[in-house]
PDB file of C-alpha atoms in Angstrom:
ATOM      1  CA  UNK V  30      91.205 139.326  73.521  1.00  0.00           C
ATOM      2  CA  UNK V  31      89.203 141.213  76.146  1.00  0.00           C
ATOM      3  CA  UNK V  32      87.503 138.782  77.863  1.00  0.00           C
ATOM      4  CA  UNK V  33      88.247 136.391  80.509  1.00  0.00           C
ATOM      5  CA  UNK V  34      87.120 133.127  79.127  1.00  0.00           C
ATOM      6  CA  UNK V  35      88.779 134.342  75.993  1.00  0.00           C
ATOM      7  CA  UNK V  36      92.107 134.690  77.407  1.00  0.00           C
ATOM      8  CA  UNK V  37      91.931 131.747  79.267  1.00  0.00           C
ATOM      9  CA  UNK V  38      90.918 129.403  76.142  1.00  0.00           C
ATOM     10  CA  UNK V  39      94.140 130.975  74.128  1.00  0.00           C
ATOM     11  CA  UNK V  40      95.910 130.428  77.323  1.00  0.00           C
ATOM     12  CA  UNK V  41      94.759 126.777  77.086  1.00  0.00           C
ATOM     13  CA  UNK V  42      95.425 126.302  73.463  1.00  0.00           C
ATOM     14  CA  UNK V  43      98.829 127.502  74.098  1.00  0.00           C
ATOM     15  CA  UNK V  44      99.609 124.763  76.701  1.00  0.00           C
ATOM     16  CA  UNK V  45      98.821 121.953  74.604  1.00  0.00           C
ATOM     17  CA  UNK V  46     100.877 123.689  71.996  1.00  0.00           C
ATOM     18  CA  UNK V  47     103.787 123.224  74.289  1.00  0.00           C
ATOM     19  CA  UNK V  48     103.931 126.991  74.671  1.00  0.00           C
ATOM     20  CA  UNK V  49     104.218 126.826  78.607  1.00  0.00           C
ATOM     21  CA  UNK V  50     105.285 130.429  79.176  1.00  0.00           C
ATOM     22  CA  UNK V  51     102.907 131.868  77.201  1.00  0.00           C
ATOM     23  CA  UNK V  52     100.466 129.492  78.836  1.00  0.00           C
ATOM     24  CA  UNK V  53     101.294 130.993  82.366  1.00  0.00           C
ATOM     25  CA  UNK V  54     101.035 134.385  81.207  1.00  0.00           C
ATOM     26  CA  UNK V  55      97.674 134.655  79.713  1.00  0.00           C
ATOM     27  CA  UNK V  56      96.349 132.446  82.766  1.00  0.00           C
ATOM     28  CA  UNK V  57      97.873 135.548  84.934  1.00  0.00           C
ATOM     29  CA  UNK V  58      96.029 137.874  82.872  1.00  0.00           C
ATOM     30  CA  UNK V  59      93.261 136.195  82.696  1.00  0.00           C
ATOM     31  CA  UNK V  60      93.351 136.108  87.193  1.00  0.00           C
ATOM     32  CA  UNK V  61      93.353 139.852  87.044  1.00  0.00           C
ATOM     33  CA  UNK V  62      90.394 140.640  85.326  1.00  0.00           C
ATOM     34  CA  UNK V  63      88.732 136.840  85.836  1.00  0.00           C
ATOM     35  CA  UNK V  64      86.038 137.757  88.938  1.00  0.00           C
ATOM     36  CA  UNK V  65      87.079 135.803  91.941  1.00  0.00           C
ATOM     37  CA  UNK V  66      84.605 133.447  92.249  1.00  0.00           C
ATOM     38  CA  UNK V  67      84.536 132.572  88.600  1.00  0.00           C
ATOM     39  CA  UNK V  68      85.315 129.480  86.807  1.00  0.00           C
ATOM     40  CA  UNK V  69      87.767 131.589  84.979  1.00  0.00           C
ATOM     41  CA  UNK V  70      89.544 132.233  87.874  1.00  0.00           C
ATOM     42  CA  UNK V  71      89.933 129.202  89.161  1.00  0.00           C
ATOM     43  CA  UNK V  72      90.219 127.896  86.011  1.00  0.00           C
ATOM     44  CA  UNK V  73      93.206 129.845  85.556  1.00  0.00           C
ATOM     45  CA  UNK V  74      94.541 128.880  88.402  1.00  0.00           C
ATOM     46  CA  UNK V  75      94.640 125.143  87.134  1.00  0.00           C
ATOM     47  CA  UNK V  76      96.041 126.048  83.932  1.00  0.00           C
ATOM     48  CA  UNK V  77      99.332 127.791  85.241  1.00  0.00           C
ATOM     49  CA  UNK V  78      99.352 124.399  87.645  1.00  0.00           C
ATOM     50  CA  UNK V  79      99.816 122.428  84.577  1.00  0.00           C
ATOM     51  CA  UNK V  80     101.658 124.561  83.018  1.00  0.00           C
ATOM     52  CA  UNK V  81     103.844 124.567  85.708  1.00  0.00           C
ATOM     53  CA  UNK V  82     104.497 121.273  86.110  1.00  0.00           C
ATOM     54  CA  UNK V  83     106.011 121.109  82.501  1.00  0.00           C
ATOM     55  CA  UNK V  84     108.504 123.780  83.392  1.00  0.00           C
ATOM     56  CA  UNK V  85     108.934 122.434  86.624  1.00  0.00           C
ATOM     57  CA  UNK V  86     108.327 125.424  88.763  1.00  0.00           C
ATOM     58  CA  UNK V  87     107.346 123.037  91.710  1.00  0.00           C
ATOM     59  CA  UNK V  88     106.841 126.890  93.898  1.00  0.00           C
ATOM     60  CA  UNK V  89     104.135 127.881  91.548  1.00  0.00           C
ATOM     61  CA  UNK V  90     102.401 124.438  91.500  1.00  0.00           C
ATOM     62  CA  UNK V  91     102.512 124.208  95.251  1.00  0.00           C
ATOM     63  CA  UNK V  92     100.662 127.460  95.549  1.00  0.00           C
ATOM     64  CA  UNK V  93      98.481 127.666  92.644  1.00  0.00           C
ATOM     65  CA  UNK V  94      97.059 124.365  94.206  1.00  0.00           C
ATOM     66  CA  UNK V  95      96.938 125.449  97.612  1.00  0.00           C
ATOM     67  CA  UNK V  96      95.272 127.734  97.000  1.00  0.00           C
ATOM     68  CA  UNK V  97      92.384 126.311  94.741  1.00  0.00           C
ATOM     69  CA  UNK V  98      92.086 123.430  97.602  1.00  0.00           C
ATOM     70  CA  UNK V  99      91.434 126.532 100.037  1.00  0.00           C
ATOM     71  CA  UNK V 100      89.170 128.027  98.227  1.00  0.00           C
ATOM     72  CA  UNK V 101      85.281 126.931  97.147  1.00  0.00           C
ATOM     73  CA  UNK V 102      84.032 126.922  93.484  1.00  0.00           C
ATOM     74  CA  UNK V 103      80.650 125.595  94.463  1.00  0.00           C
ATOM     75  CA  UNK V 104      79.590 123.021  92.485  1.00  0.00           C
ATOM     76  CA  UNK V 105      83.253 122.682  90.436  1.00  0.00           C
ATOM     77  CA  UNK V 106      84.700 122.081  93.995  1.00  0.00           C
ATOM     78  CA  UNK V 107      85.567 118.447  93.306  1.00  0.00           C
ATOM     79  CA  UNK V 108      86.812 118.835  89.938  1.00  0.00           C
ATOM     80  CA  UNK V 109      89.491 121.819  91.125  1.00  0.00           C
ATOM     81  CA  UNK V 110      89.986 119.687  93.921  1.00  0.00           C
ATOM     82  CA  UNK V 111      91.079 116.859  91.847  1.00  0.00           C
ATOM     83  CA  UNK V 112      93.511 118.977  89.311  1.00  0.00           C
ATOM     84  CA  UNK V 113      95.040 120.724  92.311  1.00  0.00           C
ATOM     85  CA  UNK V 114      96.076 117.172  93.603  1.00  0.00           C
ATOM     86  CA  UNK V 115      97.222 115.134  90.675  1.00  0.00           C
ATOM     87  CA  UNK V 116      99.334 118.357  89.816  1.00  0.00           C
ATOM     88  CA  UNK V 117     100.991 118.150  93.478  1.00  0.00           C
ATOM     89  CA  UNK V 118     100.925 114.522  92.661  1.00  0.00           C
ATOM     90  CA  UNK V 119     103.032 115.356  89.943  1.00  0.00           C
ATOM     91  CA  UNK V 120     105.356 117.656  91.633  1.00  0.00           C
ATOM     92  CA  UNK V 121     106.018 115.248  94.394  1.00  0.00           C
ATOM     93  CA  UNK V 122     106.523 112.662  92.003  1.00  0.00           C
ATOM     94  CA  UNK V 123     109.101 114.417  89.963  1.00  0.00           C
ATOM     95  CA  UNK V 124     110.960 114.889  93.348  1.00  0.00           C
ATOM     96  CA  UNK V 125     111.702 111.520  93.946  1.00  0.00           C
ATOM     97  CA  UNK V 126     109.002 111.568  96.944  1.00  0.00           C
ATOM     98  CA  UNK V 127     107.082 108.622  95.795  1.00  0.00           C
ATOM     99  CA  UNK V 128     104.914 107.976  98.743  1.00  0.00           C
ATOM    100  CA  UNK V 129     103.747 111.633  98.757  1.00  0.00           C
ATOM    101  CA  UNK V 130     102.778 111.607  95.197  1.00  0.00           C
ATOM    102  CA  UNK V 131     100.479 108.100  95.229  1.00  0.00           C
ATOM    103  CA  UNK V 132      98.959 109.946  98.454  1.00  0.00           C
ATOM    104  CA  UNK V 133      98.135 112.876  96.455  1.00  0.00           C
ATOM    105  CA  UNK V 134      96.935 110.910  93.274  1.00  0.00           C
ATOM    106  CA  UNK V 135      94.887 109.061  95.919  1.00  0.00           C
ATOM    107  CA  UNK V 136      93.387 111.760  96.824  1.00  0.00           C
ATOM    108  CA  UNK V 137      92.842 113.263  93.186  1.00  0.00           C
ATOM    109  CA  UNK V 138      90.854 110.532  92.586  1.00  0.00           C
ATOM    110  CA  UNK V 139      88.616 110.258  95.144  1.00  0.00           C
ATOM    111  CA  UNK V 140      87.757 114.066  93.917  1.00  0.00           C
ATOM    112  CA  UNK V 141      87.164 113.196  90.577  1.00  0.00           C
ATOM    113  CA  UNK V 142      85.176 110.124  91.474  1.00  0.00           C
ATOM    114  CA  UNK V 143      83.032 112.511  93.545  1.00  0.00           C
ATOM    115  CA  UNK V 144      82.638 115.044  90.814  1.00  0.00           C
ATOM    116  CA  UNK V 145      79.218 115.200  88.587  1.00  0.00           C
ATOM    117  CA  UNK V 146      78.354 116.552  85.182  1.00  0.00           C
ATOM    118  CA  UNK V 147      75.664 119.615  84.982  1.00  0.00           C
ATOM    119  CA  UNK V 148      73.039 119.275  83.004  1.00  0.00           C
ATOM    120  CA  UNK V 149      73.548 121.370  80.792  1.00  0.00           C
ATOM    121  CA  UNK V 150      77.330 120.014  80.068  1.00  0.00           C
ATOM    122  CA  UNK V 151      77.856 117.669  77.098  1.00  0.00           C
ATOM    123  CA  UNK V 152      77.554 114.097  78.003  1.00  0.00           C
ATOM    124  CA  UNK V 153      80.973 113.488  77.197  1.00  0.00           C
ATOM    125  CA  UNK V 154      82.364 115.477  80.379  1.00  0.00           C
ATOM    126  CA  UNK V 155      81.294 111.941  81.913  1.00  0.00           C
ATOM    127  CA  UNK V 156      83.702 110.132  80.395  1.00  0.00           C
ATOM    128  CA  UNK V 157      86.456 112.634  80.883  1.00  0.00           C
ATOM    129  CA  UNK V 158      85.636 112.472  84.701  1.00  0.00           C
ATOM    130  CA  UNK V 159      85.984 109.320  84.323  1.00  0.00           C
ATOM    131  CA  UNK V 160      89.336 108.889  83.371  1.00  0.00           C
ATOM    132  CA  UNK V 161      90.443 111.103  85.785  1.00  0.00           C
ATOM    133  CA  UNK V 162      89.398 109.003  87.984  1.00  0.00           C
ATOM    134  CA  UNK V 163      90.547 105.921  86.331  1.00  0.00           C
ATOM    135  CA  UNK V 164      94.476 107.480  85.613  1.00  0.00           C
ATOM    136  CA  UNK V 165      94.914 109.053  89.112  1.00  0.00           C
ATOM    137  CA  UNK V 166      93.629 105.834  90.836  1.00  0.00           C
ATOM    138  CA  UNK V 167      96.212 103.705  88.463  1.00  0.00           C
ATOM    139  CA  UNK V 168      99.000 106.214  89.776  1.00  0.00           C
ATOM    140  CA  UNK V 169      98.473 105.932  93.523  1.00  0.00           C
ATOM    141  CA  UNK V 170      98.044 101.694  93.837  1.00  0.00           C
ATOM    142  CA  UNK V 171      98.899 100.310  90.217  1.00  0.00           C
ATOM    143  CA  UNK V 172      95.126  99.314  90.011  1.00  0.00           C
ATOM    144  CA  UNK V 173      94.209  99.260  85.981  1.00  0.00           C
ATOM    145  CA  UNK V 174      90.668  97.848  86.302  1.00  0.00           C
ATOM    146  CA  UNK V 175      88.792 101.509  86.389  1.00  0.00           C
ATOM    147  CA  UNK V 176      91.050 102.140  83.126  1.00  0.00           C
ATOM    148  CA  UNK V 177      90.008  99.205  81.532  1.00  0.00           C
ATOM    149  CA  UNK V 178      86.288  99.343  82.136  1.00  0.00           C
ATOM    150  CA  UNK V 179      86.675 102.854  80.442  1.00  0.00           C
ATOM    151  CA  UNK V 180      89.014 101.511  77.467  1.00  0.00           C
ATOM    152  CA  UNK V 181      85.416  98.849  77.081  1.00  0.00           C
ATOM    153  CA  UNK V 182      83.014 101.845  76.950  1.00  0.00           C
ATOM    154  CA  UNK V 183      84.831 104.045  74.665  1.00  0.00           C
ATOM    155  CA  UNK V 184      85.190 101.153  72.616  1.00  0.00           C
ATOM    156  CA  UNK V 185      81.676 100.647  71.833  1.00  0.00           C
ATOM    157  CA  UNK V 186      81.036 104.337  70.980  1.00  0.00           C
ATOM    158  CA  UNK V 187      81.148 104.962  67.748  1.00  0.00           C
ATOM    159  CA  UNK V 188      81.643 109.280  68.032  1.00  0.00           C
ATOM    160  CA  UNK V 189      82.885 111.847  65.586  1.00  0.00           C
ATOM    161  CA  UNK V 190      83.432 113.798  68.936  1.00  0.00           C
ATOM    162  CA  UNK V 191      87.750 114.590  68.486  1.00  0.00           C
ATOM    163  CA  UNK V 192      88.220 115.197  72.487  1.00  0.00           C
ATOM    164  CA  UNK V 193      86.831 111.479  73.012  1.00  0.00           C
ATOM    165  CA  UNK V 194      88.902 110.186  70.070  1.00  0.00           C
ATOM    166  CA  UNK V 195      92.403 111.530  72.008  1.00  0.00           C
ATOM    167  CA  UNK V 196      90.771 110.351  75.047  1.00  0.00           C
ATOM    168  CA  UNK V 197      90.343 106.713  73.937  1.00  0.00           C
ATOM    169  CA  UNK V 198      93.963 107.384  72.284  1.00  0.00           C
ATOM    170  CA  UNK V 199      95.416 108.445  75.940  1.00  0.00           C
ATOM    171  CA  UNK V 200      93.643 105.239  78.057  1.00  0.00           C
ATOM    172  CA  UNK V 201      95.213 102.931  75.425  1.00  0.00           C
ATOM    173  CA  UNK V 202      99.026 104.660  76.142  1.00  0.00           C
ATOM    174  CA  UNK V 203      98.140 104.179  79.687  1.00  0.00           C
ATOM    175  CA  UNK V 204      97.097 100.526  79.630  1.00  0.00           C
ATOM    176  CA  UNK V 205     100.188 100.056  77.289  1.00  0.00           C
ATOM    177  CA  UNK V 206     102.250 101.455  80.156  1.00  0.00           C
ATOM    178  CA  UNK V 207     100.867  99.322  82.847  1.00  0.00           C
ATOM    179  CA  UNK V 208     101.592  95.989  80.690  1.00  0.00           C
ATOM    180  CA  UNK V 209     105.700  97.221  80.699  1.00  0.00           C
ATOM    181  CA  UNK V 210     105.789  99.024  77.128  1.00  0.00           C
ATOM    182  CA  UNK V 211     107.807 102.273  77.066  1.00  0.00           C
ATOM    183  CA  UNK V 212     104.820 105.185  75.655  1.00  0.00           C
ATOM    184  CA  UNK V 213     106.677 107.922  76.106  1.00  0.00           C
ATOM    185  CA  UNK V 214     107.404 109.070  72.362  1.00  0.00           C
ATOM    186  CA  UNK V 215     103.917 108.021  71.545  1.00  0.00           C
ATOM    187  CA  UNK V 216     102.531 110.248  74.275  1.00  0.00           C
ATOM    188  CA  UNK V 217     104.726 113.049  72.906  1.00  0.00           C
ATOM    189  CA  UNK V 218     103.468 112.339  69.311  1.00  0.00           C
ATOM    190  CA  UNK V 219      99.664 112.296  70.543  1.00  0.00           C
ATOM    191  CA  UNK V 220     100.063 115.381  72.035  1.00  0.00           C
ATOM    192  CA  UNK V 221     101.576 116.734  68.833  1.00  0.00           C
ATOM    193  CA  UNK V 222      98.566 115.727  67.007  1.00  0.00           C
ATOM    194  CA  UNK V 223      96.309 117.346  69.530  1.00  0.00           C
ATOM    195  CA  UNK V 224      95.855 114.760  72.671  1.00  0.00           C
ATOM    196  CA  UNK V 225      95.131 117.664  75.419  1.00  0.00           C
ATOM    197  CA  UNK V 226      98.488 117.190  77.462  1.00  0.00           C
ATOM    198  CA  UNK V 227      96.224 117.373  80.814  1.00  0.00           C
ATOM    199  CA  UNK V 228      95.509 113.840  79.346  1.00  0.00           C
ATOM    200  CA  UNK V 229      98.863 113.050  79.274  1.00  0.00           C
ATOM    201  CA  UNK V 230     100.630 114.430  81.999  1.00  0.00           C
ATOM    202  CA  UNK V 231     101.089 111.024  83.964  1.00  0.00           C
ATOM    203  CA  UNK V 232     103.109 110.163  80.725  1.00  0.00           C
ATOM    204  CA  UNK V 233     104.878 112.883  79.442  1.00  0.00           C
ATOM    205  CA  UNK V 234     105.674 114.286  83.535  1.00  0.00           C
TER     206      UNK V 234
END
């Protein structure tokens, strides 16, 4: 692996492997050779946030986000924006500070919501902004509707597409969740059968 976006995608795969170390490692290689104002870099970045969060190193969360809300990715502002604060979310949440963390998935949302898809990105990215959207806004006021409406229009899509498969797979966990059914050791298996854990996080964290 020489490249950037090389490192960073095994850095990736290893995270929803469950390989968080080895997640955080690459994503630190992948900082010092990523340029700055890169999507790798900032990329990276979000990837040692997540990873992070499973190993609960709340001091590298805290900082990794800071500093992607600091800095200014252009047109992926709103999307970093969003990771950064569903991951603090996260943090806070694990804490026991529960007023801090609906804040910060409050504010993860309105991110995501803001976000748009290029045009030259797949189609599907709009659905995954979506649910963003739809999961942080659940976490900060126990509102399900967005999540819902989603779990409708990934019903009627009939799509070989995998990522959208685990993504209909991860709405219905989270609508199970909000109607009082533990999900936990179905999240784990999902993510076992390939469910991106970013998906999951609200779940599994």
């Amino acid at each position: 692996m020489d490249s950037p976006e090389e490192i960073y995608l095994a850095g990736y795969r290893a995270f929803n492997q469950g390989k968080f170390s080895e997640a955080i490692s690459l994503a630190t290689q992948c900082l010092e050779l990523a340029e700055p104002d890169s999507y790798w870099h900032y990329g990276s970045l979000g990837l040692r946030c997540w990873a992070a969060n499973f190993l609960e190193d709340d001091n590298t969360v805290k900082s990794d986000a800071k500093e992607l809300l600091a800095e200014n990715p252009g047109y992926e502002k709103n999307w970093f924006d969003g990771l950064a604060w569903l991951n603090l979310g996260l943090a806070a949440r694990r804490i026991g500070k529960v007023e801090e963390a609906k804040l910060c998935f409050a504010n993860a949302s309105e991110r995501y919501a803001l976000h748009q898809i290029r045009n030259d990105q797949p189609a599907a990215w709009a659905l995954v902004i979506m649910f963003f959207a739809a999961v942080t806004r659940a976490a900060a006021s126990d509102q399900t509707d967005a999540l819902e409406k989603l779990d409708e229009e990934l019903a009627n899509i009939c799509s070989s597409d995998e990522e959208l498969n685990h993504l209909r797979e991860a709405v219905n966990l989270y609508l199970r969740q909000a109607y009082g059914e533990d999900v936990y050791l179905d999240a784990q298996q999902a993510a076992e059968r390939g469910t991106s854990r970013t998906f999951l996080a609200l779940l599994l964290l």
